[in-house]
PDB file of C-alpha atoms in Angstrom:
ATOM      1  CA  MET A   1      35.624  -7.812 -28.120  1.00 59.00           C
ATOM      2  CA  LYS A   2      34.555 -11.437 -27.772  1.00 56.00           C
ATOM      3  CA  PHE A   3      32.576 -10.647 -24.608  1.00 52.00           C
ATOM      4  CA  PHE A   4      30.898  -7.718 -26.371  1.00 53.00           C
ATOM      5  CA  LEU A   5      29.821  -9.906 -29.289  1.00 51.00           C
ATOM      6  CA  MET A   6      28.475 -12.601 -26.957  1.00 52.00           C
ATOM      7  CA  THR A   7      26.484 -10.004 -25.027  1.00 50.00           C
ATOM      8  CA  LEU A   8      25.140  -8.513 -28.256  1.00 53.00           C
ATOM      9  CA  PHE A   9      24.180 -11.982 -29.492  1.00 52.00           C
ATOM     10  CA  SER A  10      22.342 -12.674 -26.217  1.00 52.00           C
ATOM     11  CA  LEU A  11      20.409  -9.433 -26.504  1.00 52.00           C
ATOM     12  CA  ILE A  12      19.451 -10.219 -30.094  1.00 49.00           C
ATOM     13  CA  CYS A  13      18.259 -13.684 -29.066  1.00 49.00           C
ATOM     14  CA  ILE A  14      16.104 -12.261 -26.290  1.00 45.00           C
ATOM     15  CA  THR A  15      14.661  -9.695 -28.678  1.00 49.00           C
ATOM     16  CA  LEU A  16      13.899 -12.312 -31.334  1.00 49.00           C
ATOM     17  CA  TYR A  17      12.830 -15.238 -29.197  1.00 60.00           C
ATOM     18  CA  GLY A  18      11.878 -13.784 -25.800  1.00 77.00           C
ATOM     19  CA  LYS A  19       8.279 -13.368 -24.779  1.00 92.00           C
ATOM     20  CA  GLU A  20       6.843 -10.374 -23.033  1.00 96.00           C
ATOM     21  CA  THR A  21       5.586 -11.410 -19.613  1.00 97.00           C
ATOM     22  CA  LYS A  22       3.589  -9.141 -17.323  1.00 98.00           C
ATOM     23  CA  ILE A  23       3.842  -9.097 -13.544  1.00 98.00           C
ATOM     24  CA  VAL A  24       1.566  -7.164 -11.214  1.00 98.00           C
ATOM     25  CA  VAL A  25       3.035  -6.578  -7.752  1.00 98.00           C
ATOM     26  CA  ARG A  26       0.997  -5.279  -4.835  1.00 98.00           C
ATOM     27  CA  VAL A  27       2.222  -4.439  -1.351  1.00 98.00           C
ATOM     28  CA  LYS A  28      -0.112  -4.814   1.626  1.00 98.00           C
ATOM     29  CA  ALA A  29       0.423  -3.650   5.191  1.00 98.00           C
ATOM     30  CA  LYS A  30       0.000  -6.418   7.760  1.00 98.00           C
ATOM     31  CA  ASP A  31      -3.488  -6.263   9.284  1.00 97.00           C
ATOM     32  CA  ALA A  32      -4.251  -3.250   7.083  1.00 98.00           C
ATOM     33  CA  LYS A  33      -4.605  -2.116   3.474  1.00 98.00           C
ATOM     34  CA  PHE A  34      -2.445  -1.640   0.387  1.00 98.00           C
ATOM     35  CA  ILE A  35       0.457   0.792   0.077  1.00 98.00           C
ATOM     36  CA  GLY A  36      -0.086   3.284  -2.708  1.00 97.00           C
ATOM     37  CA  SER A  37       0.121   6.877  -3.843  1.00 97.00           C
ATOM     38  CA  SER A  38      -1.131   8.474  -0.607  1.00 96.00           C
ATOM     39  CA  LEU A  39       2.015   7.252   1.206  1.00 96.00           C
ATOM     40  CA  GLY A  40       4.423   7.754  -1.691  1.00 96.00           C
ATOM     41  CA  GLY A  41       4.249   4.126  -2.803  1.00 97.00           C
ATOM     42  CA  ALA A  42       6.324   1.041  -2.108  1.00 98.00           C
ATOM     43  CA  TYR A  43       9.498   0.537  -4.181  1.00 98.00           C
ATOM     44  CA  VAL A  44       9.597  -2.735  -6.124  1.00 98.00           C
ATOM     45  CA  ILE A  45      12.674  -4.379  -7.681  1.00 98.00           C
ATOM     46  CA  ILE A  46      12.374  -7.525  -9.815  1.00 98.00           C
ATOM     47  CA  ARG A  47      15.675  -9.378 -10.346  1.00 98.00           C
ATOM     48  CA  ASN A  48      16.920 -12.361 -12.318  1.00 97.00           C
ATOM     49  CA  LYS A  49      18.300 -14.573  -9.536  1.00 96.00           C
ATOM     50  CA  THR A  50      20.907 -16.186 -11.813  1.00 94.00           C
ATOM     51  CA  ASN A  51      22.933 -13.014 -12.338  1.00 95.00           C
ATOM     52  CA  ASN A  52      21.126 -10.600  -9.985  1.00 95.00           C
ATOM     53  CA  SER A  53      20.329  -8.278 -12.882  1.00 96.00           C
ATOM     54  CA  ILE A  54      17.339  -5.957 -12.523  1.00 97.00           C
ATOM     55  CA  LEU A  55      14.500  -6.871 -14.871  1.00 97.00           C
ATOM     56  CA  ALA A  56      12.163  -4.089 -13.726  1.00 98.00           C
ATOM     57  CA  GLU A  57      11.781  -1.562 -10.928  1.00 98.00           C
ATOM     58  CA  GLY A  58       9.354   1.145  -9.868  1.00 98.00           C
ATOM     59  CA  LYS A  59       6.824   2.243  -7.280  1.00 98.00           C
ATOM     60  CA  THR A  60       3.309   1.082  -6.548  1.00 98.00           C
ATOM     61  CA  SER A  61       0.597   3.628  -7.238  1.00 98.00           C
ATOM     62  CA  GLY A  62      -3.144   3.767  -6.742  1.00 98.00           C
ATOM     63  CA  SER A  63      -5.498   3.668  -3.774  1.00 98.00           C
ATOM     64  CA  THR A  64      -5.200   1.743  -0.521  1.00 98.00           C
ATOM     65  CA  GLY A  65      -8.188  -0.326  -1.610  1.00 97.00           C
ATOM     66  CA  SER A  66     -11.639  -1.050  -0.208  1.00 96.00           C
ATOM     67  CA  THR A  67     -11.751  -1.149   3.585  1.00 95.00           C
ATOM     68  CA  ASP A  68     -14.841  -3.366   3.560  1.00 94.00           C
ATOM     69  CA  LEU A  69     -13.347  -5.819   1.072  1.00 94.00           C
ATOM     70  CA  ILE A  70      -9.982  -6.051   2.806  1.00 96.00           C
ATOM     71  CA  MET A  71     -10.851  -5.715   6.483  1.00 95.00           C
ATOM     72  CA  LYS A  72     -14.512  -6.612   7.045  1.00 91.00           C
ATOM     73  CA  PHE A  73     -15.860  -9.263   4.679  1.00 89.00           C
ATOM     74  CA  PRO A  74     -15.149 -12.941   5.462  1.00 88.00           C
ATOM     75  CA  LYS A  75     -12.638 -14.482   3.036  1.00 86.00           C
ATOM     76  CA  GLU A  76     -12.740 -17.832   1.296  1.00 89.00           C
ATOM     77  CA  ARG A  77     -10.258 -19.492  -1.012  1.00 90.00           C
ATOM     78  CA  HIS A  78      -9.647 -17.527  -4.243  1.00 90.00           C
ATOM     79  CA  ASP A  79     -11.611 -14.507  -2.995  1.00 92.00           C
ATOM     80  CA  ILE A  80     -10.338 -11.249  -4.496  1.00 93.00           C
ATOM     81  CA  ILE A  81      -9.552  -8.361  -2.129  1.00 95.00           C
ATOM     82  CA  THR A  82      -8.472  -5.822  -4.752  1.00 96.00           C
ATOM     83  CA  ASP A  83     -10.317  -3.728  -7.327  1.00 93.00           C
ATOM     84  CA  ASP A  84      -9.325  -1.685 -10.377  1.00 90.00           C
ATOM     85  CA  THR A  85      -8.072   1.234  -8.278  1.00 96.00           C
ATOM     86  CA  THR A  86      -6.028  -0.742  -5.725  1.00 98.00           C
ATOM     87  CA  ALA A  87      -2.338   0.223  -5.701  1.00 98.00           C
ATOM     88  CA  LYS A  88       0.038  -1.867  -7.802  1.00 98.00           C
ATOM     89  CA  PHE A  89       3.249  -1.883  -9.815  1.00 98.00           C
ATOM     90  CA  THR A  90       2.976  -3.430 -13.278  1.00 98.00           C
ATOM     91  CA  ALA A  91       6.110  -4.642 -15.048  1.00 98.00           C
ATOM     92  CA  THR A  92       6.657  -6.193 -18.478  1.00 97.00           C
ATOM     93  CA  VAL A  93       9.795  -8.309 -18.782  1.00 96.00           C
ATOM     94  CA  ASN A  94      11.186 -10.091 -21.832  1.00 95.00           C
ATOM     95  CA  ILE A  95      12.397 -13.641 -21.124  1.00 95.00           C
ATOM     96  CA  ASP A  96      13.114 -16.554 -23.443  1.00 94.00           C
ATOM     97  CA  GLU A  97      13.089 -19.370 -20.882  1.00 96.00           C
ATOM     98  CA  PRO A  98      11.706 -20.072 -17.385  1.00 97.00           C
ATOM     99  CA  THR A  99      13.531 -17.646 -15.121  1.00 97.00           C
ATOM    100  CA  PHE A 100      13.917 -17.763 -11.360  1.00 98.00           C
ATOM    101  CA  VAL A 101      13.228 -14.236 -10.105  1.00 98.00           C
ATOM    102  CA  SER A 102      13.150 -12.356  -6.827  1.00 98.00           C
ATOM    103  CA  ILE A 103      10.848  -9.495  -5.947  1.00 98.00           C
ATOM    104  CA  GLU A 104      12.177  -7.063  -3.334  1.00 98.00           C
ATOM    105  CA  VAL A 105       9.976  -4.411  -1.792  1.00 98.00           C
ATOM    106  CA  LEU A 106      11.101  -1.372   0.220  1.00 97.00           C
ATOM    107  CA  SER A 107       8.275   0.331   2.061  1.00 97.00           C
ATOM    108  CA  PRO A 108       7.276   2.908   3.099  1.00 94.00           C
ATOM    109  CA  TYR A 109       9.537   4.490   0.474  1.00 94.00           C
ATOM    110  CA  ASN A 110       9.358   8.041   1.863  1.00 93.00           C
ATOM    111  CA  ASN A 111       9.636   7.149   5.575  1.00 91.00           C
ATOM    112  CA  ARG A 112      13.194   5.872   5.896  1.00 90.00           C
ATOM    113  CA  GLN A 113      13.216   5.352   9.668  1.00 89.00           C
ATOM    114  CA  ALA A 114      10.246   2.970   9.298  1.00 94.00           C
ATOM    115  CA  GLN A 115      11.374   1.387   6.028  1.00 95.00           C
ATOM    116  CA  THR A 116      11.196  -2.402   5.827  1.00 96.00           C
ATOM    117  CA  LYS A 117      12.389  -4.788   3.125  1.00 97.00           C
ATOM    118  CA  VAL A 118      10.513  -7.958   2.239  1.00 98.00           C
ATOM    119  CA  SER A 119      11.092 -10.311  -0.663  1.00 97.00           C
ATOM    120  CA  SER A 120       9.783 -13.371  -2.447  1.00 97.00           C
ATOM    121  CA  GLU A 121      11.208 -15.749  -5.054  1.00 97.00           C
ATOM    122  CA  PHE A 122       9.535 -17.843  -7.733  1.00 96.00           C
ATOM    123  CA  TRP A 123       9.783 -19.103 -11.313  1.00 97.00           C
ATOM    124  CA  LEU A 124       8.545 -16.822 -14.063  1.00 97.00           C
ATOM    125  CA  ILE A 125       7.428 -18.637 -17.232  1.00 97.00           C
ATOM    126  CA  PRO A 126       7.693 -16.822 -20.603  1.00 97.00           C
ATOM    127  CA  GLY A 127       4.302 -15.533 -21.724  1.00 96.00           C
ATOM    128  CA  LYS A 128       2.546 -16.639 -18.520  1.00 97.00           C
ATOM    129  CA  ASP A 129       1.377 -13.332 -17.063  1.00 98.00           C
ATOM    130  CA  LEU A 130       0.906 -12.834 -13.326  1.00 97.00           C
ATOM    131  CA  VAL A 131      -1.844 -10.246 -13.446  1.00 96.00           C
ATOM    132  CA  GLY A 132      -5.182  -9.653 -11.714  1.00 94.00           C
ATOM    133  CA  GLU A 133      -4.328  -9.539  -8.030  1.00 95.00           C
ATOM    134  CA  GLY A 134      -0.798 -10.485  -9.041  1.00 96.00           C
ATOM    135  CA  VAL A 135       1.891 -11.088  -6.447  1.00 97.00           C
ATOM    136  CA  ILE A 136       1.063  -9.665  -2.999  1.00 98.00           C
ATOM    137  CA  LEU A 137       3.850  -9.025  -0.489  1.00 98.00           C
ATOM    138  CA  GLU A 138       3.111  -8.094   3.119  1.00 98.00           C
ATOM    139  CA  ILE A 139       4.842  -5.358   5.112  1.00 98.00           C
ATOM    140  CA  PRO A 140       4.603  -5.626   8.917  1.00 98.00           C
ATOM    141  CA  GLY A 141       4.780  -2.815  11.455  1.00 98.00           C
ATOM    142  CA  PHE A 142       3.805   0.772  12.250  1.00 98.00           C
ATOM    143  CA  ILE A 143       5.195   4.099  11.070  1.00 98.00           C
ATOM    144  CA  VAL A 144       6.263   6.038  14.182  1.00 98.00           C
ATOM    145  CA  ASP A 145       7.382   9.672  13.996  1.00 98.00           C
ATOM    146  CA  ILE A 146       8.405  11.551  17.162  1.00 98.00           C
ATOM    147  CA  LEU A 147       7.137  15.139  16.885  1.00 98.00           C
ATOM    148  CA  LYS A 148       8.092  16.497  20.322  1.00 97.00           C
ATOM    149  CA  PRO A 149      10.821  17.044  21.326  1.00 98.00           C
ATOM    150  CA  ARG A 150      12.585  17.643  18.028  1.00 97.00           C
ATOM    151  CA  THR A 151      15.786  15.866  17.017  1.00 96.00           C
ATOM    152  CA  HIS A 152      18.789  17.413  18.826  1.00 97.00           C
ATOM    153  CA  GLN A 153      16.621  20.196  20.228  1.00 97.00           C
ATOM    154  CA  TYR A 154      18.269  22.360  22.902  1.00 97.00           C
ATOM    155  CA  ILE A 155      15.857  23.104  25.755  1.00 97.00           C
ATOM    156  CA  SER A 156      16.485  25.340  28.761  1.00 96.00           C
ATOM    157  CA  LEU A 157      15.868  23.629  32.094  1.00 95.00           C
ATOM    158  CA  GLN A 158      14.502  26.916  33.409  1.00 92.00           C
ATOM    159  CA  SER A 159      11.842  27.027  30.666  1.00 92.00           C
ATOM    160  CA  ILE A 160      10.396  23.648  31.680  1.00 91.00           C
ATOM    161  CA  SER A 161      10.994  23.738  35.439  1.00 84.00           C
ATOM    162  CA  GLY A 162       7.865  22.736  37.332  1.00 83.00           C
ATOM    163  CA  LYS A 163       6.055  21.782  34.131  1.00 89.00           C
ATOM    164  CA  PRO A 164       5.427  18.340  32.634  1.00 93.00           C
ATOM    165  CA  PHE A 165       7.799  17.656  29.761  1.00 95.00           C
ATOM    166  CA  GLN A 166       5.760  16.547  26.759  1.00 97.00           C
ATOM    167  CA  ILE A 167       6.524  13.719  24.362  1.00 98.00           C
ATOM    168  CA  GLN A 168       4.396  13.532  21.239  1.00 98.00           C
ATOM    169  CA  ALA A 169       4.401  11.014  18.395  1.00 98.00           C
ATOM    170  CA  ASN A 170       2.418  10.373  15.242  1.00 98.00           C
ATOM    171  CA  ILE A 171       1.691   6.671  14.653  1.00 98.00           C
ATOM    172  CA  VAL A 172       0.003   5.150  11.588  1.00 98.00           C
ATOM    173  CA  MET A 173      -0.299   1.772   9.931  1.00 98.00           C
ATOM    174  CA  MET A 174       2.271   0.924   7.249  1.00 98.00           C
ATOM    175  CA  CYS A 175      -0.279   1.794   4.558  1.00 97.00           C
ATOM    176  CA  GLY A 176      -1.038   5.155   6.182  1.00 96.00           C
ATOM    177  CA  CYS A 177      -4.359   3.927   7.578  1.00 97.00           C
ATOM    178  CA  VAL A 178      -5.450   5.889  10.625  1.00 97.00           C
ATOM    179  CA  ILE A 179      -5.337   4.786  14.246  1.00 98.00           C
ATOM    180  CA  ASP A 180      -8.230   6.035  16.361  1.00 98.00           C
ATOM    181  CA  LYS A 181     -10.119   5.178  19.521  1.00 97.00           C
ATOM    182  CA  GLY A 182     -12.664   2.472  18.722  1.00 96.00           C
ATOM    183  CA  GLY A 183     -11.721   2.490  15.030  1.00 96.00           C
ATOM    184  CA  ILE A 184     -10.809  -0.422  12.769  1.00 96.00           C
ATOM    185  CA  TRP A 185      -7.252   0.149  13.989  1.00 98.00           C
ATOM    186  CA  ASP A 186      -8.123   0.769  17.637  1.00 98.00           C
ATOM    187  CA  SER A 187      -5.654   2.791  19.710  1.00 98.00           C
ATOM    188  CA  ASP A 188      -6.823   1.003  22.864  1.00 97.00           C
ATOM    189  CA  LYS A 189      -5.423  -2.262  21.491  1.00 97.00           C
ATOM    190  CA  ILE A 190      -1.981  -0.853  20.701  1.00 98.00           C
ATOM    191  CA  GLU A 191       0.614  -0.425  23.448  1.00 98.00           C
ATOM    192  CA  THR A 192       2.455   2.871  22.990  1.00 98.00           C
ATOM    193  CA  LYS A 193       5.263   3.890  25.319  1.00 98.00           C
ATOM    194  CA  ALA A 194       8.240   6.206  25.534  1.00 98.00           C
ATOM    195  CA  ILE A 195      11.517   5.051  27.097  1.00 98.00           C
ATOM    196  CA  ILE A 196      13.775   7.867  28.293  1.00 98.00           C
ATOM    197  CA  TYR A 197      17.511   7.724  28.924  1.00 98.00           C
ATOM    198  CA  LYS A 198      19.647  10.476  30.452  1.00 97.00           C
ATOM    199  CA  ASP A 199      23.397  10.490  29.822  1.00 97.00           C
ATOM    200  CA  GLY A 200      23.200   6.891  28.656  1.00 96.00           C
ATOM    201  CA  LYS A 201      21.308   5.573  31.710  1.00 97.00           C
ATOM    202  CA  PHE A 202      17.671   4.521  31.960  1.00 98.00           C
ATOM    203  CA  LEU A 203      15.559   7.282  33.491  1.00 97.00           C
ATOM    204  CA  ASN A 204      11.875   6.639  32.928  1.00 96.00           C
ATOM    205  CA  GLU A 205       9.225   4.807  30.954  1.00 98.00           C
ATOM    206  CA  ILE A 206       5.844   6.421  30.331  1.00 98.00           C
ATOM    207  CA  ASN A 207       2.610   5.484  28.600  1.00 98.00           C
ATOM    208  CA  LEU A 208       1.471   7.498  25.610  1.00 98.00           C
ATOM    209  CA  THR A 209      -2.252   7.967  25.046  1.00 98.00           C
ATOM    210  CA  LEU A 210      -4.228   8.995  21.986  1.00 98.00           C
ATOM    211  CA  VAL A 211      -5.226  12.682  21.954  1.00 98.00           C
ATOM    212  CA  SER A 212      -6.472  12.858  18.357  1.00 98.00           C
ATOM    213  CA  THR A 213      -6.343  10.662  15.254  1.00 98.00           C
ATOM    214  CA  ASN A 214      -2.828   9.108  15.006  1.00 98.00           C
ATOM    215  CA  LEU A 215      -1.463  11.505  17.658  1.00 98.00           C
ATOM    216  CA  PHE A 216      -0.156  10.098  20.957  1.00 98.00           C
ATOM    217  CA  GLU A 217       1.129  12.082  23.928  1.00 98.00           C
ATOM    218  CA  GLY A 218       2.644  11.609  27.359  1.00 98.00           C
ATOM    219  CA  SER A 219       4.655  13.647  29.850  1.00 97.00           C
ATOM    220  CA  PHE A 220       7.109  13.323  32.731  1.00 95.00           C
ATOM    221  CA  PRO A 221       8.905  15.716  35.087  1.00 93.00           C
ATOM    222  CA  VAL A 222      12.423  16.890  34.207  1.00 94.00           C
ATOM    223  CA  SER A 223      14.643  18.241  36.960  1.00 91.00           C
ATOM    224  CA  GLN A 224      18.176  17.820  35.612  1.00 94.00           C
ATOM    225  CA  ALA A 225      20.198  19.028  32.649  1.00 96.00           C
ATOM    226  CA  GLY A 226      21.868  16.471  30.431  1.00 97.00           C
ATOM    227  CA  ASN A 227      21.866  14.581  27.180  1.00 98.00           C
ATOM    228  CA  TYR A 228      18.561  12.793  26.705  1.00 98.00           C
ATOM    229  CA  GLU A 229      17.422  10.029  24.397  1.00 98.00           C
ATOM    230  CA  VAL A 230      13.813   8.986  23.865  1.00 98.00           C
ATOM    231  CA  THR A 231      12.548   5.868  22.123  1.00 98.00           C
ATOM    232  CA  VAL A 232       8.862   5.645  21.259  1.00 98.00           C
ATOM    233  CA  TYR A 233       7.428   2.259  20.348  1.00 98.00           C
ATOM    234  CA  ALA A 234       4.053   0.862  19.290  1.00 98.00           C
ATOM    235  CA  PHE A 235       3.159  -2.798  19.752  1.00 98.00           C
ATOM    236  CA  ASP A 236       0.039  -4.780  18.862  1.00 98.00           C
ATOM    237  CA  TYR A 237      -0.148  -7.986  20.912  1.00 97.00           C
ATOM    238  CA  LYS A 238      -2.646  -9.618  18.548  1.00 96.00           C
ATOM    239  CA  THR A 239      -0.924  -9.039  15.205  1.00 97.00           C
ATOM    240  CA  GLY A 240       2.684  -8.679  16.344  1.00 97.00           C
ATOM    241  CA  ASN A 241       3.023  -5.373  14.502  1.00 98.00           C
ATOM    242  CA  THR A 242       5.766  -3.160  15.941  1.00 98.00           C
ATOM    243  CA  GLY A 243       7.163   0.280  15.198  1.00 98.00           C
ATOM    244  CA  VAL A 244       9.917   2.448  16.709  1.00 98.00           C
ATOM    245  CA  ASP A 245      11.364   5.925  16.422  1.00 98.00           C
ATOM    246  CA  LYS A 246      14.281   7.322  18.428  1.00 97.00           C
ATOM    247  CA  ILE A 247      15.719  10.807  18.872  1.00 97.00           C
ATOM    248  CA  ASN A 248      18.202  12.697  21.038  1.00 98.00           C
ATOM    249  CA  TYR A 249      17.789  16.109  22.661  1.00 98.00           C
ATOM    250  CA  VAL A 250      19.621  18.259  25.210  1.00 98.00           C
ATOM    251  CA  ILE A 251      18.404  19.886  28.414  1.00 97.00           C
ATOM    252  CA  LEU A 252      20.627  22.876  29.294  1.00 96.00           C
ATOM    253  CA  LYS A 253      21.166  24.411  32.738  1.00 90.00           C
TER     254      LYS A 253
END
């Protein structure tokens, strides 16, 4: 009963004396644009670091932003790289004293195998809004999805005998921005490979090349039945962005 009354008193105090404070959170892919509605958003959690309670949570929404503004124009101190449509999550929290908070971001929210968590911590002052560009957190990497072969697909050795066995993957930036030959995100500058294991032992490593926007392919000969595992990775030497997907499949006699 005593605990209940103390909690109720605390809530009343916050209601009476707390100040509404707005926070805008944006999530930007490393070397790319903002993560918004087109990719399902980035999930944002704002916590009070003292007791780990959640003050606000939700997903970013809006556009990926202006390519020219973000990727092409030279930047100087205090330059703004967002506009009114750029994806964001806006929270209003009620605090009655300076509060040390953490912001956690999970992104891309709808691509679990590529999902990355980043966080930041800072003091939030009652009534001192963090709006405009707000707080920007950066997500590194690539989203890699293996399309061929399919997960745990059973394939007859006879059906592929004498033919190149195809590996296909879709690779995009963490904001969903496209990778293309000669584009802003140039496929020629990204190393993409497939590493193949058979029955737990290394078998082959092959290069994947771009065949259409975001789509990479490669092939190798298969002559034996067994349990296979393929790992596809993307790596940008200049930015350090990496991405991986891994599946298993079976070649039957």
